[in-house]
CSV table of C-alpha atoms and ligand atoms in Angstrom, one decimal:
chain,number,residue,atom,x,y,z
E,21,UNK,CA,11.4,-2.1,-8.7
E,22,UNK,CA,9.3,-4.7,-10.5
E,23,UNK,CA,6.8,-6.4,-8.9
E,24,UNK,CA,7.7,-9.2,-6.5
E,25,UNK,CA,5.5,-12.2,-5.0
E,26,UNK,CA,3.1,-12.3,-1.7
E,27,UNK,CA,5.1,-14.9,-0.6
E,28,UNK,CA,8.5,-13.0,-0.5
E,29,UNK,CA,6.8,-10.0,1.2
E,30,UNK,CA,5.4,-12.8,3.7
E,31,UNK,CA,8.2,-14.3,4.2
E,32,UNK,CA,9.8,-11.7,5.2
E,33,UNK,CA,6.6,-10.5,7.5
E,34,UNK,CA,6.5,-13.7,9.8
E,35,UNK,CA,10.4,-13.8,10.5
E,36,UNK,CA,10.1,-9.5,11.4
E,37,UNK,CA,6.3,-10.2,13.5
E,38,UNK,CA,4.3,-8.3,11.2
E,39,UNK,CA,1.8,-7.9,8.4
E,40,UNK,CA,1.8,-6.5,4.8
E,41,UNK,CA,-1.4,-4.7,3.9
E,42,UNK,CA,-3.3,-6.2,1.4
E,43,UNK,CA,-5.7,-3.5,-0.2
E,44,UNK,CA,-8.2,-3.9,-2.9
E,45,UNK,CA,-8.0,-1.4,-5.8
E,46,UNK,CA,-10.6,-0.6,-8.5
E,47,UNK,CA,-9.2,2.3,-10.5
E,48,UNK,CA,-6.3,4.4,-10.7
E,49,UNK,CA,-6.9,6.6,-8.1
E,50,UNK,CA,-6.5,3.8,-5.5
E,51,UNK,CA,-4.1,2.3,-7.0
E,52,UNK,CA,-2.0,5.7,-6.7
E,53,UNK,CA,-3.3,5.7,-2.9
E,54,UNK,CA,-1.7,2.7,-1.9
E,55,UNK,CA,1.3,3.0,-3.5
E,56,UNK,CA,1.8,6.5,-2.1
E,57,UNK,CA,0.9,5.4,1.5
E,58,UNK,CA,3.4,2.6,0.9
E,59,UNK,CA,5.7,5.4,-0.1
E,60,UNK,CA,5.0,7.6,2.7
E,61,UNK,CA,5.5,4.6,5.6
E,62,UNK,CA,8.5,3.0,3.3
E,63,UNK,CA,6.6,0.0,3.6
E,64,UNK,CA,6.1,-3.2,1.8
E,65,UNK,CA,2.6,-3.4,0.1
E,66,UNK,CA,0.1,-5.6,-1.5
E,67,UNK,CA,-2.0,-4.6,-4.4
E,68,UNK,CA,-5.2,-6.8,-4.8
E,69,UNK,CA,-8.0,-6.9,-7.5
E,70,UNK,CA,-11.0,-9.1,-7.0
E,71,UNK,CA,-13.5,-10.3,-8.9
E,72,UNK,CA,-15.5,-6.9,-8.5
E,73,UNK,CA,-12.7,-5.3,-9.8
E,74,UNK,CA,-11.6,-6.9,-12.6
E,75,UNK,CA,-15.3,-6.6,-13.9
E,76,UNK,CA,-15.5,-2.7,-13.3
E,77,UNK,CA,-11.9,-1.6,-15.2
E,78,UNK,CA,-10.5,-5.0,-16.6
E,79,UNK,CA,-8.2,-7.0,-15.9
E,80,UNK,CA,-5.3,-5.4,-18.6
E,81,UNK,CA,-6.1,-1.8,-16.7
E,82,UNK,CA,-5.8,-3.4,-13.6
E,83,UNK,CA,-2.5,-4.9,-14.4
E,84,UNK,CA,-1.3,-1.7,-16.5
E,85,UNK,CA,-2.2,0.6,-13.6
E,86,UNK,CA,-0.2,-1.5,-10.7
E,87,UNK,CA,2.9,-2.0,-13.3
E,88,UNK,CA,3.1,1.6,-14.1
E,89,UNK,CA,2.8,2.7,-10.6
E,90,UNK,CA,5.6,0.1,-9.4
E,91,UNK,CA,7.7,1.1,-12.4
E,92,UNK,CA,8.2,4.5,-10.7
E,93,UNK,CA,8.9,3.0,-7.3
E,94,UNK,CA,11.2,1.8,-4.7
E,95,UNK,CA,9.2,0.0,-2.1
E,96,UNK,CA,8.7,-3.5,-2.8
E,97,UNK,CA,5.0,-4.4,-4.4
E,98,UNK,CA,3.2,-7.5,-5.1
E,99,UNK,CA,-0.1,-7.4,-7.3
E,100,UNK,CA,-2.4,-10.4,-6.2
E,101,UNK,CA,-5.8,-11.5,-7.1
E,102,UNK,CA,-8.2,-11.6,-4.3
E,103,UNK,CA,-10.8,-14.5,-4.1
E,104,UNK,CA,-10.2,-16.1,-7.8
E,105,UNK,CA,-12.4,-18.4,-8.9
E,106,UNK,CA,-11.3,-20.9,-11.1
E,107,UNK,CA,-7.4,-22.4,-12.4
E,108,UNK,CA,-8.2,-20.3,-16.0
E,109,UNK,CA,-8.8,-17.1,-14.3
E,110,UNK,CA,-5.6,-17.7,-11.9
E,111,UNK,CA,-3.9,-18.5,-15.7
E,112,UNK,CA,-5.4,-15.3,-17.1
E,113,UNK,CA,-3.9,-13.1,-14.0
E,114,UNK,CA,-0.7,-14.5,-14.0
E,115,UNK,CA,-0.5,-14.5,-17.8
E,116,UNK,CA,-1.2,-10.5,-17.4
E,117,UNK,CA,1.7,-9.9,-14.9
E,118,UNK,CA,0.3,-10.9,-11.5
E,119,UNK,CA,3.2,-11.9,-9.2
E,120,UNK,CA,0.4,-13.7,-6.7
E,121,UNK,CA,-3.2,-15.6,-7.2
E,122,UNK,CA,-5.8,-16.5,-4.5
E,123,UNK,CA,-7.7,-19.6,-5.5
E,124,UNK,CA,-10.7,-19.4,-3.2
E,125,UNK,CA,-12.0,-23.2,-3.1
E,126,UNK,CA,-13.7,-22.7,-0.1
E,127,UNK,CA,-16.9,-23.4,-1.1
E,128,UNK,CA,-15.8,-27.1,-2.3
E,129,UNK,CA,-15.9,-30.1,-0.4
E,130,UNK,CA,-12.1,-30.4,1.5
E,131,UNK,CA,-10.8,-32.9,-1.5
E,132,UNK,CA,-12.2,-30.8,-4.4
E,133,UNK,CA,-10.7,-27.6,-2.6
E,134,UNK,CA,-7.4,-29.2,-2.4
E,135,UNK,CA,-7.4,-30.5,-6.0
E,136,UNK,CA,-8.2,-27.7,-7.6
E,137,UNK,CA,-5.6,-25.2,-5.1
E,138,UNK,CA,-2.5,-28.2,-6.1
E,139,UNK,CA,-3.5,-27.5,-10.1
E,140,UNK,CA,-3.0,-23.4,-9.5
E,141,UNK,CA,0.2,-24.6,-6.9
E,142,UNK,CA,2.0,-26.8,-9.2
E,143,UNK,CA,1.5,-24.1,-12.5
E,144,UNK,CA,2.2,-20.9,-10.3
E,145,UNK,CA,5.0,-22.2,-8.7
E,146,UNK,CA,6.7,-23.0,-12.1
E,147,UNK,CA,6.4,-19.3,-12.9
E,148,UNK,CA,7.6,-18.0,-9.7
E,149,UNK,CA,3.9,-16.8,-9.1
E,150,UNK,CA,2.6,-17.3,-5.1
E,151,UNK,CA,-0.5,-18.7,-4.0
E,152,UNK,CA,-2.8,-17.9,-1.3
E,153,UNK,CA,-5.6,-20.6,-0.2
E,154,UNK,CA,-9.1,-20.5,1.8
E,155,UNK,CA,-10.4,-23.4,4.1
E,156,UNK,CA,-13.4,-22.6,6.2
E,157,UNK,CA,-15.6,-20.3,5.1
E,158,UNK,CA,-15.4,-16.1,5.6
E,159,UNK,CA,-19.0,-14.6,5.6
E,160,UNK,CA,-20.0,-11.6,4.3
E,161,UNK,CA,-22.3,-9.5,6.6
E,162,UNK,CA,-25.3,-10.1,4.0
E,163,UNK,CA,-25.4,-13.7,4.8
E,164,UNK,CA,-26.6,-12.9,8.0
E,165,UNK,CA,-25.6,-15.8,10.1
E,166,UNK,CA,-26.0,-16.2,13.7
E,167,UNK,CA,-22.7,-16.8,16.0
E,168,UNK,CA,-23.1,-20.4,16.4
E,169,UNK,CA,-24.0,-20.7,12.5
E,170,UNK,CA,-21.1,-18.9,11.5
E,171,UNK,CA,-18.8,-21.3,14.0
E,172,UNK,CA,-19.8,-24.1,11.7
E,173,UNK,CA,-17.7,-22.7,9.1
E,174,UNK,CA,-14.6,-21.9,10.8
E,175,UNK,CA,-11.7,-23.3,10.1
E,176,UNK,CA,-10.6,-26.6,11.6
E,177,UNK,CA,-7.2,-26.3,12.8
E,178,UNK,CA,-6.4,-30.0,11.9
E,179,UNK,CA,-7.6,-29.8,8.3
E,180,UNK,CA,-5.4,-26.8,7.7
E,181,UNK,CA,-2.5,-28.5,8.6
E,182,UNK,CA,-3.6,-31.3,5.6
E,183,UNK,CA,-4.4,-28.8,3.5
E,184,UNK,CA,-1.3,-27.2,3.5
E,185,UNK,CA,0.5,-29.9,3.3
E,186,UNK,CA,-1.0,-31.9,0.2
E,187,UNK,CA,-1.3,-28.7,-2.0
E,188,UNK,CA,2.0,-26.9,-0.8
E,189,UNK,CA,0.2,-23.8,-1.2
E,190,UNK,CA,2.3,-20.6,0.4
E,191,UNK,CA,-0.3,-18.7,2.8
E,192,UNK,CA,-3.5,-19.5,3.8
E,193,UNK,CA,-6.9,-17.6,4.5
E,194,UNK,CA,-8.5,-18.6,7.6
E,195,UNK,CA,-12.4,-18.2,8.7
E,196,UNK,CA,-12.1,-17.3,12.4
E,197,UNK,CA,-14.9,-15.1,12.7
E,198,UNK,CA,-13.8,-12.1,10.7
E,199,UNK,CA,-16.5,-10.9,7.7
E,200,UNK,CA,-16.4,-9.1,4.6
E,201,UNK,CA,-17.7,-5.7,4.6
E,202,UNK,CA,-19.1,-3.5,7.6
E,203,UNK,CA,-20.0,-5.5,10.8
E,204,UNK,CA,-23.0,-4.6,13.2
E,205,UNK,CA,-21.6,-5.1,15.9
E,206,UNK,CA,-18.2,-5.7,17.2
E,207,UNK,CA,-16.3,-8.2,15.5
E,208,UNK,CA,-15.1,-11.1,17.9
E,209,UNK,CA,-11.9,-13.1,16.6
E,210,UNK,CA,-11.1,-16.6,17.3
E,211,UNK,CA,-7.7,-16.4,18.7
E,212,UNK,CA,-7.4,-19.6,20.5
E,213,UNK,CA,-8.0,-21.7,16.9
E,214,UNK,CA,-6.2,-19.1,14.7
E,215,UNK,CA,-3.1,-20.6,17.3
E,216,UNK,CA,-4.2,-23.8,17.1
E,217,UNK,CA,-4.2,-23.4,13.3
E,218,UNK,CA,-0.9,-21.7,13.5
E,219,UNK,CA,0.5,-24.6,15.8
E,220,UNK,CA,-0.3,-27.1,12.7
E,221,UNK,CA,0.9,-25.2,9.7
E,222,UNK,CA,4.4,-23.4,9.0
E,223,UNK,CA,3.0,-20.7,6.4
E,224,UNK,CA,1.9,-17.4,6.7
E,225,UNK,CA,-1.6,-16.7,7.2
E,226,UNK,CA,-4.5,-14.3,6.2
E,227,UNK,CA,-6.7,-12.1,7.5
E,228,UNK,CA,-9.9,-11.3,5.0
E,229,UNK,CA,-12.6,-9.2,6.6
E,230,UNK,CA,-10.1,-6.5,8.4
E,231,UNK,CA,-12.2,-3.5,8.1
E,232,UNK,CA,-13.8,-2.5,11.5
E,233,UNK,CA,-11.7,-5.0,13.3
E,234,UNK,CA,-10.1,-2.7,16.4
E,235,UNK,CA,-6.4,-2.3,16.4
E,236,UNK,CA,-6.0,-4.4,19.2
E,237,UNK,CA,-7.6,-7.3,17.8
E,238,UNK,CA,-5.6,-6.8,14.6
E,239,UNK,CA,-2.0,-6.8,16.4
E,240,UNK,CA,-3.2,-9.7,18.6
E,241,UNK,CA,-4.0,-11.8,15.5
E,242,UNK,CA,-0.5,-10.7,13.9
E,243,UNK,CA,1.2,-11.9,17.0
E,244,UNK,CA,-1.0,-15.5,16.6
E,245,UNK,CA,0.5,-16.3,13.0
E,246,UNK,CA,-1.4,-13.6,10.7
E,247,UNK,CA,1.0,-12.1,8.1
E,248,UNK,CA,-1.0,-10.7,5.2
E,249,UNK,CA,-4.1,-8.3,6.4
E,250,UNK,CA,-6.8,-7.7,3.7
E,251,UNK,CA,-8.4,-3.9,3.6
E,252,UNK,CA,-11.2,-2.9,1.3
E,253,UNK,CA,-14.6,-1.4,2.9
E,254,UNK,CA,-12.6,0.8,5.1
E,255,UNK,CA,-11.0,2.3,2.0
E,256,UNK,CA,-14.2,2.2,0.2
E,257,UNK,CA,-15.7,4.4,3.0
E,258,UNK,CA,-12.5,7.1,3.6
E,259,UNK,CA,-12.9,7.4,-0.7
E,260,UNK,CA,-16.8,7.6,-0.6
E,261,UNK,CA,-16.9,10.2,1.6
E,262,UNK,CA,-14.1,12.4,1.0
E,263,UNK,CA,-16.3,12.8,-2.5
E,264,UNK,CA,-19.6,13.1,-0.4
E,265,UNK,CA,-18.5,15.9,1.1
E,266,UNK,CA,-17.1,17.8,-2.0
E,267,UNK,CA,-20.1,17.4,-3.7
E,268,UNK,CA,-22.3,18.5,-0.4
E,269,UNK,CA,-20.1,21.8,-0.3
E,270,UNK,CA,-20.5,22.5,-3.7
E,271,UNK,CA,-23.3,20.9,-5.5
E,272,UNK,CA,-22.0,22.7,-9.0
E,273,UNK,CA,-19.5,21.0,-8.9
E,274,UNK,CA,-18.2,18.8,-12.1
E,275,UNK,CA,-15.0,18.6,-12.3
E,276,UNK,CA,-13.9,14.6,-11.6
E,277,UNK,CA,-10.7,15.6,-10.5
E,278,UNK,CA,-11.9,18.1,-7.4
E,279,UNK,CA,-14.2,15.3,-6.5
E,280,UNK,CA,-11.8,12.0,-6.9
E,281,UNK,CA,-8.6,14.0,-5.7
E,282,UNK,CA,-9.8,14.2,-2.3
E,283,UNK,CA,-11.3,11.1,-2.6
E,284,UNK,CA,-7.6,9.5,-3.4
E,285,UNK,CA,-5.9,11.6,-0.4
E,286,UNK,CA,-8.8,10.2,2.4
E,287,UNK,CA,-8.0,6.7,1.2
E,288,UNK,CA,-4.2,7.4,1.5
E,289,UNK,CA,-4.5,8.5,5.2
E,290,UNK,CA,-6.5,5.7,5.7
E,291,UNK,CA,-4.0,2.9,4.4
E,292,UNK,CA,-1.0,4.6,5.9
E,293,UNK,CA,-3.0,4.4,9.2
E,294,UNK,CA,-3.7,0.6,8.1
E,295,UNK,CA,0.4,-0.2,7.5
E,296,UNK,CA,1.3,1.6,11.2
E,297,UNK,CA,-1.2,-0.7,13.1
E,298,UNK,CA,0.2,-3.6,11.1
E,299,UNK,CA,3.6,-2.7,11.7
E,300,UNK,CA,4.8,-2.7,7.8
E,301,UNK,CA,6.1,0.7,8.4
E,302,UNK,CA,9.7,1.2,7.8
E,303,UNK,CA,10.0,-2.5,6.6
E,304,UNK,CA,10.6,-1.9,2.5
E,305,UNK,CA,14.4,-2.6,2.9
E,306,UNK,CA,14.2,-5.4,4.5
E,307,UNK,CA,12.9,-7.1,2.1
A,415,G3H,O1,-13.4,-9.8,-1.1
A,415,G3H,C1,-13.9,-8.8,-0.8
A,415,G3H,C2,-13.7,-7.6,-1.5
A,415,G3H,O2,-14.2,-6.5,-0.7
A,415,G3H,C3,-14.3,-7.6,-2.9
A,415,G3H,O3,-15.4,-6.9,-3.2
A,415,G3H,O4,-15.9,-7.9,-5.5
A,415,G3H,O5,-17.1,-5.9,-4.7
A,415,G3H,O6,-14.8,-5.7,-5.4
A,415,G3H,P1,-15.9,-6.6,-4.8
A,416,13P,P1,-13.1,-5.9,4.0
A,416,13P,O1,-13.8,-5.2,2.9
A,416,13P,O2,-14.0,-6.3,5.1
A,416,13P,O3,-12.0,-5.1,4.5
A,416,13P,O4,-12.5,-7.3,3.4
A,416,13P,C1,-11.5,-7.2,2.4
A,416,13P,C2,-11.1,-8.6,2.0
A,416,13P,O5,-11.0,-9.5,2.7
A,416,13P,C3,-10.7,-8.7,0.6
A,416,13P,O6,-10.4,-10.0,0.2
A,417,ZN,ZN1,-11.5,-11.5,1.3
């Protein structure tokens, strides 16, 4: 099946009340990994390469890797770049095969955000290529912000419905109080605005930060309006330590492929876990 756009699988998400799994892969093994958890749940699934990634293997490998791996399946795939930075890089991506681009103007003033999301909108769209936006601002952990800091950079529910509808962009990331990376404590979501926010725009919307968010709070979030749920650290972690403990059993060890197969089987269980709670699984023919 060949690669279809975010804003199909979305689509499709929001009218069934539930979320596609959006998870970030660096290399081939994860790339394999979430296509074979997608496999294994029959579920539609989201590949995503940010700007880390695209540094570490490139972005042809990246795109070679997810249309090789689609080539030789029947689930329905979209490959998507997370957080891009600028309308050449969004070019470059879709130029190299990716059905979906992020434009992440969220650290630009409201008007420059908008501007720059309607350039990648109005080229994107041409090509059948979906875009995802950001207003408000999602920390990392290492910006150590206190609560009432972080509420600062929230998204405003009001804005978001402007947003969306001056740049006719097709899902939107929202800051309501989720974080990339691992939190300290436990994470505490915004429902109330990410209804409001729903209330004032009719497109799917985006979860970043997802890793270490319970369960509960994720399916309460999908129920408010969130379609698309983006996975990274938690992978990171099931893949980290799956080789960590090969290598602590047997510290002769050097063949890659006893260390990174393990590593690739951890991060499948973990992303098939990931598309049960989201409630993808069993949702590939519907699309
Ligand atoms: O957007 C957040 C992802 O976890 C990206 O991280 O740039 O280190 O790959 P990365
Ligand atoms: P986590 O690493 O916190 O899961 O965030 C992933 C993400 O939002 C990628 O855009
Ligand atoms: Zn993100």
């Amino acid at each position: 099946m060949p690669l279809v756009s975010a804003a199909r699988l979305l689509k499709a998400a929001a009218a069934g009340g539930y979320a596609v799994g959006a998870f970030n892969c660096n290399n081939m093994e994860l790339v394999q990994a979430i296509i074979t958890a997608a496999e294994a749940e029959n579920a539609p699934v989201i590949l995503q390469a940010s700007q880390g990634a695209i540094k570490y293997a490139g972005l042809a490998y990246i795109s070679t890797l997810a249309r090789t791996a689609v080539a030789g399946t029947s689930v329905p795939v979209a490959l998507h770049l997370d957080h891009g930075t600028s309308f050449e890089q969004a070019l470059r991506c879709i130029t190299a095969g990716f059905s979906s681009v992020m434009i992440d103007g969220s650290r630009l003033p409201f008007a420059e955000n908008v501007a720059l999301t309607q350039r990648v909108v109005d080229v994107a769209h041409v090509l059948g290529v979906s875009v995802e936006a950001e207003l408000g601002k999602i920390g990392g952990t290492e910006d150590d912000v206190s609560v009432s800091e972080a509420e600062a950079f929230f998204t405003d529910p009001d804005e978001a419905g402007r947003f969306v509808s001056e740049t006719g962009v097709d899902s939107l990331a929202v800051a309501v109080g989720t974080a990339h990376g691992r939190y300290r404590g436990e994470p505490r979501l915004d429902f109330e605005r990410l209804s409001l926010i729903a209330s004032r725009v009719n497109i799917p919307l985006v979860l970043h930060g997802s890793s270490g968010v319970p369960p509960e709070a994720i399916r309460e979030a999908i129920r408010r309006g969130i379609c698309k749920v983006n996975i990274d650290t938690d992978i990171r972690e099931g893949f980290t330590n799956a080789m960590r403990r090969v290598l602590e059993a047997d510290s002769d060890e050097i063949d890659p492929r006893k260390v990174l197969g393990p590593a690739r089987e951890e991060a499948t269980a973990v992303i098939r876990e990931k598309i049960r709670i989201f409630g993808s699984a069993n949702k590939a023919n519907e699309i």
